[in-house]
Amino acid sequence: MNVLVARMDNLGDVLLAGPCVRAVAAGADRVVLLTGPRGRAAGELLPGVDEVISWCAPWIDPEPPPVTQEDTDAFVRRLREFSFDSALILTSFHQSPLPLALLLRMAGVPWIGAVCEDYPGSLLNLRHHVPGDPPEPVRMLSLAEEAGFSLPPGDDGGLAVRWPLPPVEDLVGDEDYVVVHPAASVPARQPSAGRSAAIVRALQAAGRRVVVTGSPSESALTRQVAGTALDLGGRTGLSELAAVLAAADVVVAPNTGPAHLAAAVGTPVVSLFAPVVPASRWAPYGVPSEVLGDQHAACKDSRARVCPVPGHPCLDRLAPDAVVDAVARLSRVSSRRPARR
């Protein structure tokens, strides 16, 4: 079987699809992962993926390109070249799989499954319903299982990346450290720079060595947050970042892709979680973690990209000492982790 698995949004979403991908890979001859451009680097880290292809879906990307016949036709032609036997479309609870299902039908894919609440007509062969509010990896894995795939023996269903990861000793040295990753994909999900800087200082006052991480576009923020801590903002690709997180005692991060990357490499996470989306779905999965932040704030379940409440109280009223205490608790767990791969 030649199977397409599609997850077309951000890095974290693609990482959370990992258990589903591995289940499909255990029962297929070849797995092609379709991502959006924002998630491609995460797809290249997933075990079980034979090839990654990308396309920017105008109904998913937060800065969508215009819909043009030329672009859509080129995408359909590209899909047709793979001669897929089947496809699974993975989406968040607020996204529809049907636009992509239509394009896959146009590309000749004979069997398509998705979690879908809308009437799919002839677009889907499997219209899967997921009751309750499970974590996203469980939700996506349930689709694979309903389609007849299952995880191989010994696979615990956690998040994972391909090993080995690149060496990063030249970046971080050989002393123990805690990572603080201050940024998220939207402002509503991250503390202010001042609050993140206060967390870094509190950790240092408690005797912790702190490493601050961020992408090149976040390097101005990491400089502001790091102070005297080691600032790796803009100095790592995703695989190097994974290695930095894997070697950390604990990672402190908002609801963001690197929090899920930390979970994928087995590192405990202090999650600074804004309740604009449910923590039950999006909190770090499969590793020891603590969720901090007011989960009953007025922004709850709003999916806001910019905080609608003056002062960003869900995260910016969080006491830095509460983060220090959570790091201490998780550090005790981290010390009992098995040797890193």
CSV table of C-alpha atoms in Angstrom, one decimal:
chain,number,residue,atom,x,y,z
A,1,MET,CA,0.0,0.0,0.0
A,2,ASN,CA,1.1,3.5,-0.9
A,3,VAL,CA,-0.5,5.8,1.7
A,4,LEU,CA,-0.7,9.5,2.0
A,5,VAL,CA,-1.0,11.0,5.5
A,6,ALA,CA,-1.8,14.8,5.6
A,7,ARG,CA,-1.3,17.2,8.4
A,8,MET,CA,-1.1,20.7,7.0
A,9,ASP,CA,-0.5,23.2,9.7
A,10,ASN,CA,2.3,24.0,12.2
A,11,LEU,CA,5.3,22.2,13.6
A,12,GLY,CA,3.6,21.1,16.8
A,13,ASP,CA,0.6,19.7,14.9
A,14,VAL,CA,2.8,17.6,12.7
A,15,LEU,CA,4.8,16.2,15.7
A,16,LEU,CA,1.5,15.3,17.4
A,17,ALA,CA,0.6,13.2,14.3
A,18,GLY,CA,3.6,11.0,14.9
A,19,PRO,CA,1.8,8.1,16.6
A,20,CYS,CA,-0.8,8.0,13.7
A,21,VAL,CA,2.0,8.0,11.1
A,22,ARG,CA,3.9,5.2,12.8
A,23,ALA,CA,0.7,3.1,12.9
A,24,VAL,CA,0.2,3.6,9.2
A,25,ALA,CA,3.8,2.9,8.5
A,26,ALA,CA,3.5,-0.5,10.3
A,27,GLY,CA,0.9,-1.6,7.8
A,28,ALA,CA,1.9,0.1,4.6
A,29,ASP,CA,4.7,-0.3,2.1
A,30,ARG,CA,5.2,3.4,1.8
A,31,VAL,CA,4.1,6.5,3.7
A,32,VAL,CA,4.2,10.0,2.2
A,33,LEU,CA,3.5,12.9,4.6
A,34,LEU,CA,1.8,16.0,3.2
A,35,THR,CA,2.4,19.1,5.3
A,36,GLY,CA,2.1,22.8,5.0
A,37,PRO,CA,5.3,24.8,4.6
A,38,ARG,CA,5.3,25.6,8.3
A,39,GLY,CA,5.3,22.0,9.4
A,40,ARG,CA,7.7,20.4,6.9
A,41,ALA,CA,10.7,20.4,9.1
A,42,ALA,CA,8.8,18.5,11.8
A,43,GLY,CA,7.7,16.0,9.2
A,44,GLU,CA,11.2,15.3,8.2
A,45,LEU,CA,11.9,14.3,11.8
A,46,LEU,CA,9.1,11.8,12.1
A,47,PRO,CA,9.8,8.0,12.2
A,48,GLY,CA,7.9,6.1,9.6
A,49,VAL,CA,7.8,8.8,6.9
A,50,ASP,CA,9.4,7.8,3.6
A,51,GLU,CA,8.9,11.2,1.9
A,52,VAL,CA,7.6,14.6,2.8
A,53,ILE,CA,5.8,16.9,0.3
A,54,SER,CA,4.4,20.3,1.1
A,55,TRP,CA,1.6,22.6,-0.1
A,56,CYS,CA,0.2,25.7,1.4
A,57,ALA,CA,-3.5,25.0,2.0
A,58,PRO,CA,-5.5,28.3,1.6
A,59,TRP,CA,-8.2,27.1,4.1
A,60,ILE,CA,-5.6,26.3,6.9
A,61,ASP,CA,-2.6,28.6,6.7
A,62,PRO,CA,-2.9,31.7,8.9
A,63,GLU,CA,-1.6,33.8,6.1
A,64,PRO,CA,-3.3,32.1,3.2
A,65,PRO,CA,-2.3,32.6,-0.4
A,66,PRO,CA,-5.0,33.4,-3.0
A,67,VAL,CA,-6.8,30.4,-4.5
A,68,THR,CA,-5.8,30.1,-8.1
A,69,GLN,CA,-6.6,27.4,-10.7
A,70,GLU,CA,-3.0,27.3,-11.8
A,71,ASP,CA,-1.8,26.5,-8.2
A,72,THR,CA,-4.5,24.0,-7.5
A,73,ASP,CA,-4.1,22.2,-10.8
A,74,ALA,CA,-0.4,21.9,-10.3
A,75,PHE,CA,-1.0,20.4,-6.8
A,76,VAL,CA,-3.5,17.9,-8.1
A,77,ARG,CA,-1.1,16.8,-10.9
A,78,ARG,CA,1.7,16.4,-8.4
A,79,LEU,CA,-0.5,14.2,-6.2
A,80,ARG,CA,-1.6,12.1,-9.2
A,81,GLU,CA,2.1,11.2,-9.8
A,82,PHE,CA,2.2,9.2,-6.6
A,83,SER,CA,-0.7,6.8,-7.4
A,84,PHE,CA,-1.8,6.7,-3.8
A,85,ASP,CA,-3.9,3.7,-2.7
A,86,SER,CA,-5.4,5.6,0.2
A,87,ALA,CA,-5.1,8.7,2.3
A,88,LEU,CA,-5.8,9.8,5.8
A,89,ILE,CA,-6.5,13.5,6.4
A,90,LEU,CA,-5.6,14.8,9.9
A,91,THR,CA,-7.1,18.0,11.1
A,92,SER,CA,-7.7,19.9,14.3
A,93,PHE,CA,-11.2,19.9,15.7
A,94,HIS,CA,-12.0,23.3,14.1
A,95,GLN,CA,-10.7,22.4,10.6
A,96,SER,CA,-12.5,20.6,7.8
A,97,PRO,CA,-10.9,17.8,5.9
A,98,LEU,CA,-13.3,18.2,2.9
A,99,PRO,CA,-11.4,20.7,0.7
A,100,LEU,CA,-8.4,18.5,0.7
A,101,ALA,CA,-10.5,15.4,0.2
A,102,LEU,CA,-12.0,17.0,-2.9
A,103,LEU,CA,-8.5,17.6,-4.3
A,104,LEU,CA,-7.4,14.1,-3.5
A,105,ARG,CA,-10.5,12.7,-5.4
A,106,MET,CA,-9.5,14.9,-8.4
A,107,ALA,CA,-6.0,13.3,-8.1
A,108,GLY,CA,-7.5,9.9,-8.3
A,109,VAL,CA,-7.1,8.7,-4.7
A,110,PRO,CA,-9.6,5.8,-4.4
A,111,TRP,CA,-9.9,5.7,-0.6
A,112,ILE,CA,-9.9,8.6,1.9
A,113,GLY,CA,-10.5,8.7,5.6
A,114,ALA,CA,-10.8,11.6,8.0
A,115,VAL,CA,-12.3,12.8,11.3
A,116,CYS,CA,-15.3,14.8,10.0
A,117,GLU,CA,-18.5,16.3,11.5
A,118,ASP,CA,-19.7,17.7,8.2
A,119,TYR,CA,-21.6,15.6,5.7
A,120,PRO,CA,-18.9,14.4,3.3
A,121,GLY,CA,-21.1,13.1,0.4
A,122,SER,CA,-18.8,10.9,-1.8
A,123,LEU,CA,-15.6,12.7,-0.6
A,124,LEU,CA,-14.8,10.3,2.2
A,125,ASN,CA,-14.9,6.5,2.5
A,126,LEU,CA,-14.3,6.7,6.2
A,127,ARG,CA,-16.1,9.4,8.2
A,128,HIS,CA,-14.7,9.0,11.7
A,129,HIS,CA,-16.2,10.5,14.8
A,130,VAL,CA,-14.1,11.0,18.0
A,131,PRO,CA,-16.2,11.5,21.2
A,132,GLY,CA,-15.1,13.6,24.1
A,133,ASP,CA,-12.0,15.8,24.2
A,134,PRO,CA,-8.9,13.5,23.9
A,135,PRO,CA,-5.4,14.6,23.4
A,136,GLU,CA,-4.6,15.4,19.7
A,137,PRO,CA,-2.2,12.4,19.3
A,138,VAL,CA,-4.9,10.0,20.6
A,139,ARG,CA,-7.5,11.6,18.3
A,140,MET,CA,-5.3,11.2,15.2
A,141,LEU,CA,-4.2,7.7,16.1
A,142,SER,CA,-7.9,6.7,16.5
A,143,LEU,CA,-8.4,7.5,12.8
A,144,ALA,CA,-5.6,5.2,11.8
A,145,GLU,CA,-7.0,2.5,14.0
A,146,GLU,CA,-10.4,2.9,12.5
A,147,ALA,CA,-8.8,2.6,9.1
A,148,GLY,CA,-7.3,-0.8,10.0
A,149,PHE,CA,-3.8,0.3,11.1
A,150,SER,CA,-2.2,-0.3,14.5
A,151,LEU,CA,1.0,0.6,16.3
A,152,PRO,CA,3.7,-2.1,16.1
A,153,PRO,CA,4.5,-4.2,19.2
A,154,GLY,CA,6.5,-2.3,21.7
A,155,ASP,CA,5.4,1.2,20.5
A,156,ASP,CA,3.8,3.0,23.5
A,157,GLY,CA,2.1,5.6,21.3
A,158,GLY,CA,4.1,8.6,22.5
A,159,LEU,CA,5.7,11.3,20.4
A,160,ALA,CA,9.0,10.5,18.8
A,161,VAL,CA,11.7,11.8,16.4
A,162,ARG,CA,14.3,10.1,14.3
A,163,TRP,CA,17.6,9.4,16.1
A,164,PRO,CA,20.5,10.1,16.2
A,165,LEU,CA,20.2,13.8,16.6
A,166,PRO,CA,23.2,16.1,15.8
A,167,PRO,CA,25.8,16.8,18.5
A,168,VAL,CA,25.2,20.2,20.3
A,169,GLU,CA,27.9,20.1,23.0
A,170,ASP,CA,29.7,23.0,21.3
A,171,LEU,CA,26.5,25.1,21.7
A,172,VAL,CA,25.4,24.1,25.3
A,173,GLY,CA,28.6,22.8,27.0
A,174,ASP,CA,28.5,19.9,29.4
A,175,GLU,CA,26.8,21.4,32.5
A,176,ASP,CA,23.2,20.7,33.4
A,177,TYR,CA,20.6,23.2,32.2
A,178,VAL,CA,17.0,24.2,31.9
A,179,VAL,CA,15.6,25.4,28.6
A,180,VAL,CA,13.3,28.4,28.5
A,181,HIS,CA,11.6,28.8,25.1
A,182,PRO,CA,9.6,32.1,25.3
A,183,ALA,CA,7.8,32.2,21.9
A,184,ALA,CA,4.7,30.7,20.4
A,185,SER,CA,3.2,31.0,17.0
A,186,VAL,CA,0.7,33.7,18.1
A,187,PRO,CA,1.1,36.3,20.8
A,188,ALA,CA,-1.9,35.1,22.9
A,189,ARG,CA,-0.1,31.9,23.7
A,190,GLN,CA,3.1,33.3,25.0
A,191,PRO,CA,4.0,35.3,28.1
A,192,SER,CA,5.2,38.9,27.6
A,193,ALA,CA,8.9,39.3,27.2
A,194,GLY,CA,9.1,40.9,30.6
A,195,ARG,CA,7.4,37.9,32.3
A,196,SER,CA,9.7,35.4,30.5
A,197,ALA,CA,12.8,37.4,31.5
A,198,ALA,CA,11.5,37.3,35.1
A,199,ILE,CA,11.2,33.5,34.9
A,200,VAL,CA,14.8,33.3,33.6
A,201,ARG,CA,16.1,35.4,36.5
A,202,ALA,CA,14.1,33.4,39.0
A,203,LEU,CA,15.5,30.1,37.7
A,204,GLN,CA,19.0,31.6,37.9
A,205,ALA,CA,18.5,32.8,41.4
A,206,ALA,CA,17.4,29.3,42.3
A,207,GLY,CA,20.8,28.0,41.0
A,208,ARG,CA,19.7,26.8,37.6
A,209,ARG,CA,21.7,27.2,34.5
A,210,VAL,CA,19.3,28.5,31.8
A,211,VAL,CA,19.5,28.2,28.0
A,212,VAL,CA,17.0,30.3,26.0
A,213,THR,CA,16.0,29.0,22.6
A,214,GLY,CA,14.1,30.5,19.6
A,215,SER,CA,14.0,30.5,15.8
A,216,PRO,CA,15.8,33.2,13.8
A,217,SER,CA,12.6,35.3,13.7
A,218,GLU,CA,12.5,35.1,17.5
A,219,SER,CA,16.1,36.2,18.1
A,220,ALA,CA,15.1,39.7,19.2
A,221,LEU,CA,12.8,38.2,21.8
A,222,THR,CA,15.4,35.7,23.1
A,223,ARG,CA,18.0,38.5,23.5
A,224,GLN,CA,15.5,40.5,25.6
A,225,VAL,CA,14.5,37.4,27.7
A,226,ALA,CA,18.0,35.8,28.2
A,227,GLY,CA,19.8,38.5,30.1
A,228,THR,CA,22.9,36.8,31.3
A,229,ALA,CA,21.6,33.3,30.3
A,230,LEU,CA,22.9,31.5,27.2
A,231,ASP,CA,21.0,32.8,24.2
A,232,LEU,CA,20.6,30.3,21.4
A,233,GLY,CA,18.0,32.3,19.5
A,234,GLY,CA,18.4,31.8,15.8
A,235,ARG,CA,21.4,29.4,16.2
A,236,THR,CA,19.7,26.1,15.8
A,237,GLY,CA,17.7,24.3,13.1
A,238,LEU,CA,14.9,22.0,14.2
A,239,SER,CA,17.1,18.9,14.6
A,240,GLU,CA,19.7,20.9,16.6
A,241,LEU,CA,16.9,22.3,18.7
A,242,ALA,CA,15.6,18.8,19.3
A,243,ALA,CA,19.1,17.8,20.5
A,244,VAL,CA,19.3,20.8,22.8
A,245,LEU,CA,15.9,20.0,24.3
A,246,ALA,CA,16.9,16.3,24.7
A,247,ALA,CA,19.9,17.2,26.8
A,248,ALA,CA,17.9,19.6,29.1
A,249,ASP,CA,16.7,18.6,32.5
A,250,VAL,CA,13.4,20.4,32.0
A,251,VAL,CA,11.9,22.6,29.2
A,252,VAL,CA,9.8,25.7,30.1
A,253,ALA,CA,7.7,26.7,27.2
A,254,PRO,CA,4.2,28.0,26.2
A,255,ASN,CA,1.8,26.0,23.9
A,256,THR,CA,4.2,25.9,21.0
A,257,GLY,CA,5.9,23.4,18.7
A,258,PRO,CA,9.1,23.2,20.7
A,259,ALA,CA,7.1,22.1,23.8
A,260,HIS,CA,5.9,19.1,21.7
A,261,LEU,CA,9.4,18.6,20.4
A,262,ALA,CA,10.6,18.4,24.0
A,263,ALA,CA,7.9,15.7,24.6
A,264,ALA,CA,9.1,13.9,21.5
A,265,VAL,CA,12.6,13.6,22.8
A,266,GLY,CA,11.4,12.6,26.3
A,267,THR,CA,12.2,15.8,28.3
A,268,PRO,CA,9.7,16.9,31.0
A,269,VAL,CA,7.9,20.1,30.2
A,270,VAL,CA,6.6,23.0,32.3
A,271,SER,CA,3.8,24.2,30.1
A,272,LEU,CA,2.9,27.9,30.3
A,273,PHE,CA,-0.5,27.3,28.8
A,274,ALA,CA,-2.9,30.0,27.7
A,275,PRO,CA,-6.4,28.6,27.7
A,276,VAL,CA,-7.4,30.0,24.3
A,277,VAL,CA,-7.4,26.3,23.2
A,278,PRO,CA,-8.0,23.4,25.5
A,279,ALA,CA,-5.1,22.0,27.5
A,280,SER,CA,-6.8,18.6,27.4
A,281,ARG,CA,-6.0,18.5,23.7
A,282,TRP,CA,-2.8,20.4,23.4
A,283,ALA,CA,-0.7,20.1,26.6
A,284,PRO,CA,2.6,18.2,26.2
A,285,TYR,CA,1.8,14.5,25.6
A,286,GLY,CA,3.5,11.4,27.0
A,287,VAL,CA,6.1,13.0,29.3
A,288,PRO,CA,6.0,14.3,32.9
A,289,SER,CA,4.6,17.8,32.7
A,290,GLU,CA,2.9,20.5,34.6
A,291,VAL,CA,0.4,23.0,33.1
A,292,LEU,CA,0.7,26.5,34.6
A,293,GLY,CA,-1.4,29.5,33.8
A,294,ASP,CA,-5.0,30.4,34.6
A,295,GLN,CA,-7.1,27.8,32.7
A,296,HIS,CA,-10.3,29.6,33.6
A,297,ALA,CA,-9.3,33.1,32.3
A,298,ALA,CA,-11.8,35.1,30.2
A,299,CYS,CA,-10.0,34.1,27.0
A,300,LYS,CA,-10.8,30.4,27.5
A,301,ASP,CA,-11.6,28.5,24.3
A,302,SER,CA,-11.6,31.7,22.2
A,303,ARG,CA,-8.9,30.6,19.8
A,304,ALA,CA,-7.7,34.2,20.0
A,305,ARG,CA,-4.4,35.0,18.3
A,306,VAL,CA,-4.0,38.2,20.2
A,307,CYS,CA,-5.0,38.3,23.9
A,308,PRO,CA,-8.4,39.8,24.2
A,309,VAL,CA,-8.0,40.5,27.9
A,310,PRO,CA,-6.1,43.6,29.1
A,311,GLY,CA,-2.8,42.6,30.8
A,312,HIS,CA,-2.7,39.1,29.4
A,313,PRO,CA,-3.6,37.8,32.9
A,314,CYS,CA,-3.6,34.0,32.2
A,315,LEU,CA,0.2,34.1,31.8
A,316,ASP,CA,1.5,37.4,32.9
A,317,ARG,CA,0.1,37.0,36.4
A,318,LEU,CA,2.0,33.7,36.7
A,319,ALA,CA,4.5,34.0,39.6
A,320,PRO,CA,8.0,33.1,38.4
A,321,ASP,CA,8.5,31.2,41.7
A,322,ALA,CA,5.7,28.9,40.6
A,323,VAL,CA,7.8,28.0,37.5
A,324,VAL,CA,10.9,27.5,39.7
A,325,ASP,CA,8.9,25.1,41.9
A,326,ALA,CA,7.5,23.2,38.9
A,327,VAL,CA,11.0,22.9,37.4
A,328,ALA,CA,12.3,21.5,40.7
A,329,ARG,CA,9.6,18.8,40.8
A,330,LEU,CA,10.1,17.8,37.2
A,331,SER,CA,13.9,17.8,37.7
A,332,ARG,CA,13.6,15.0,40.2
A,333,VAL,CA,11.7,13.1,37.5
A,334,SER,CA,14.2,14.0,34.9
A,335,SER,CA,17.1,12.6,37.0
A,336,ARG,CA,15.4,9.2,36.7
A,337,ARG,CA,15.1,9.2,32.9
A,338,PRO,CA,16.9,6.4,31.1
A,339,ALA,CA,20.1,7.2,29.3
A,340,ARG,CA,19.5,9.4,26.2
A,341,ARG,CA,19.7,7.7,22.8
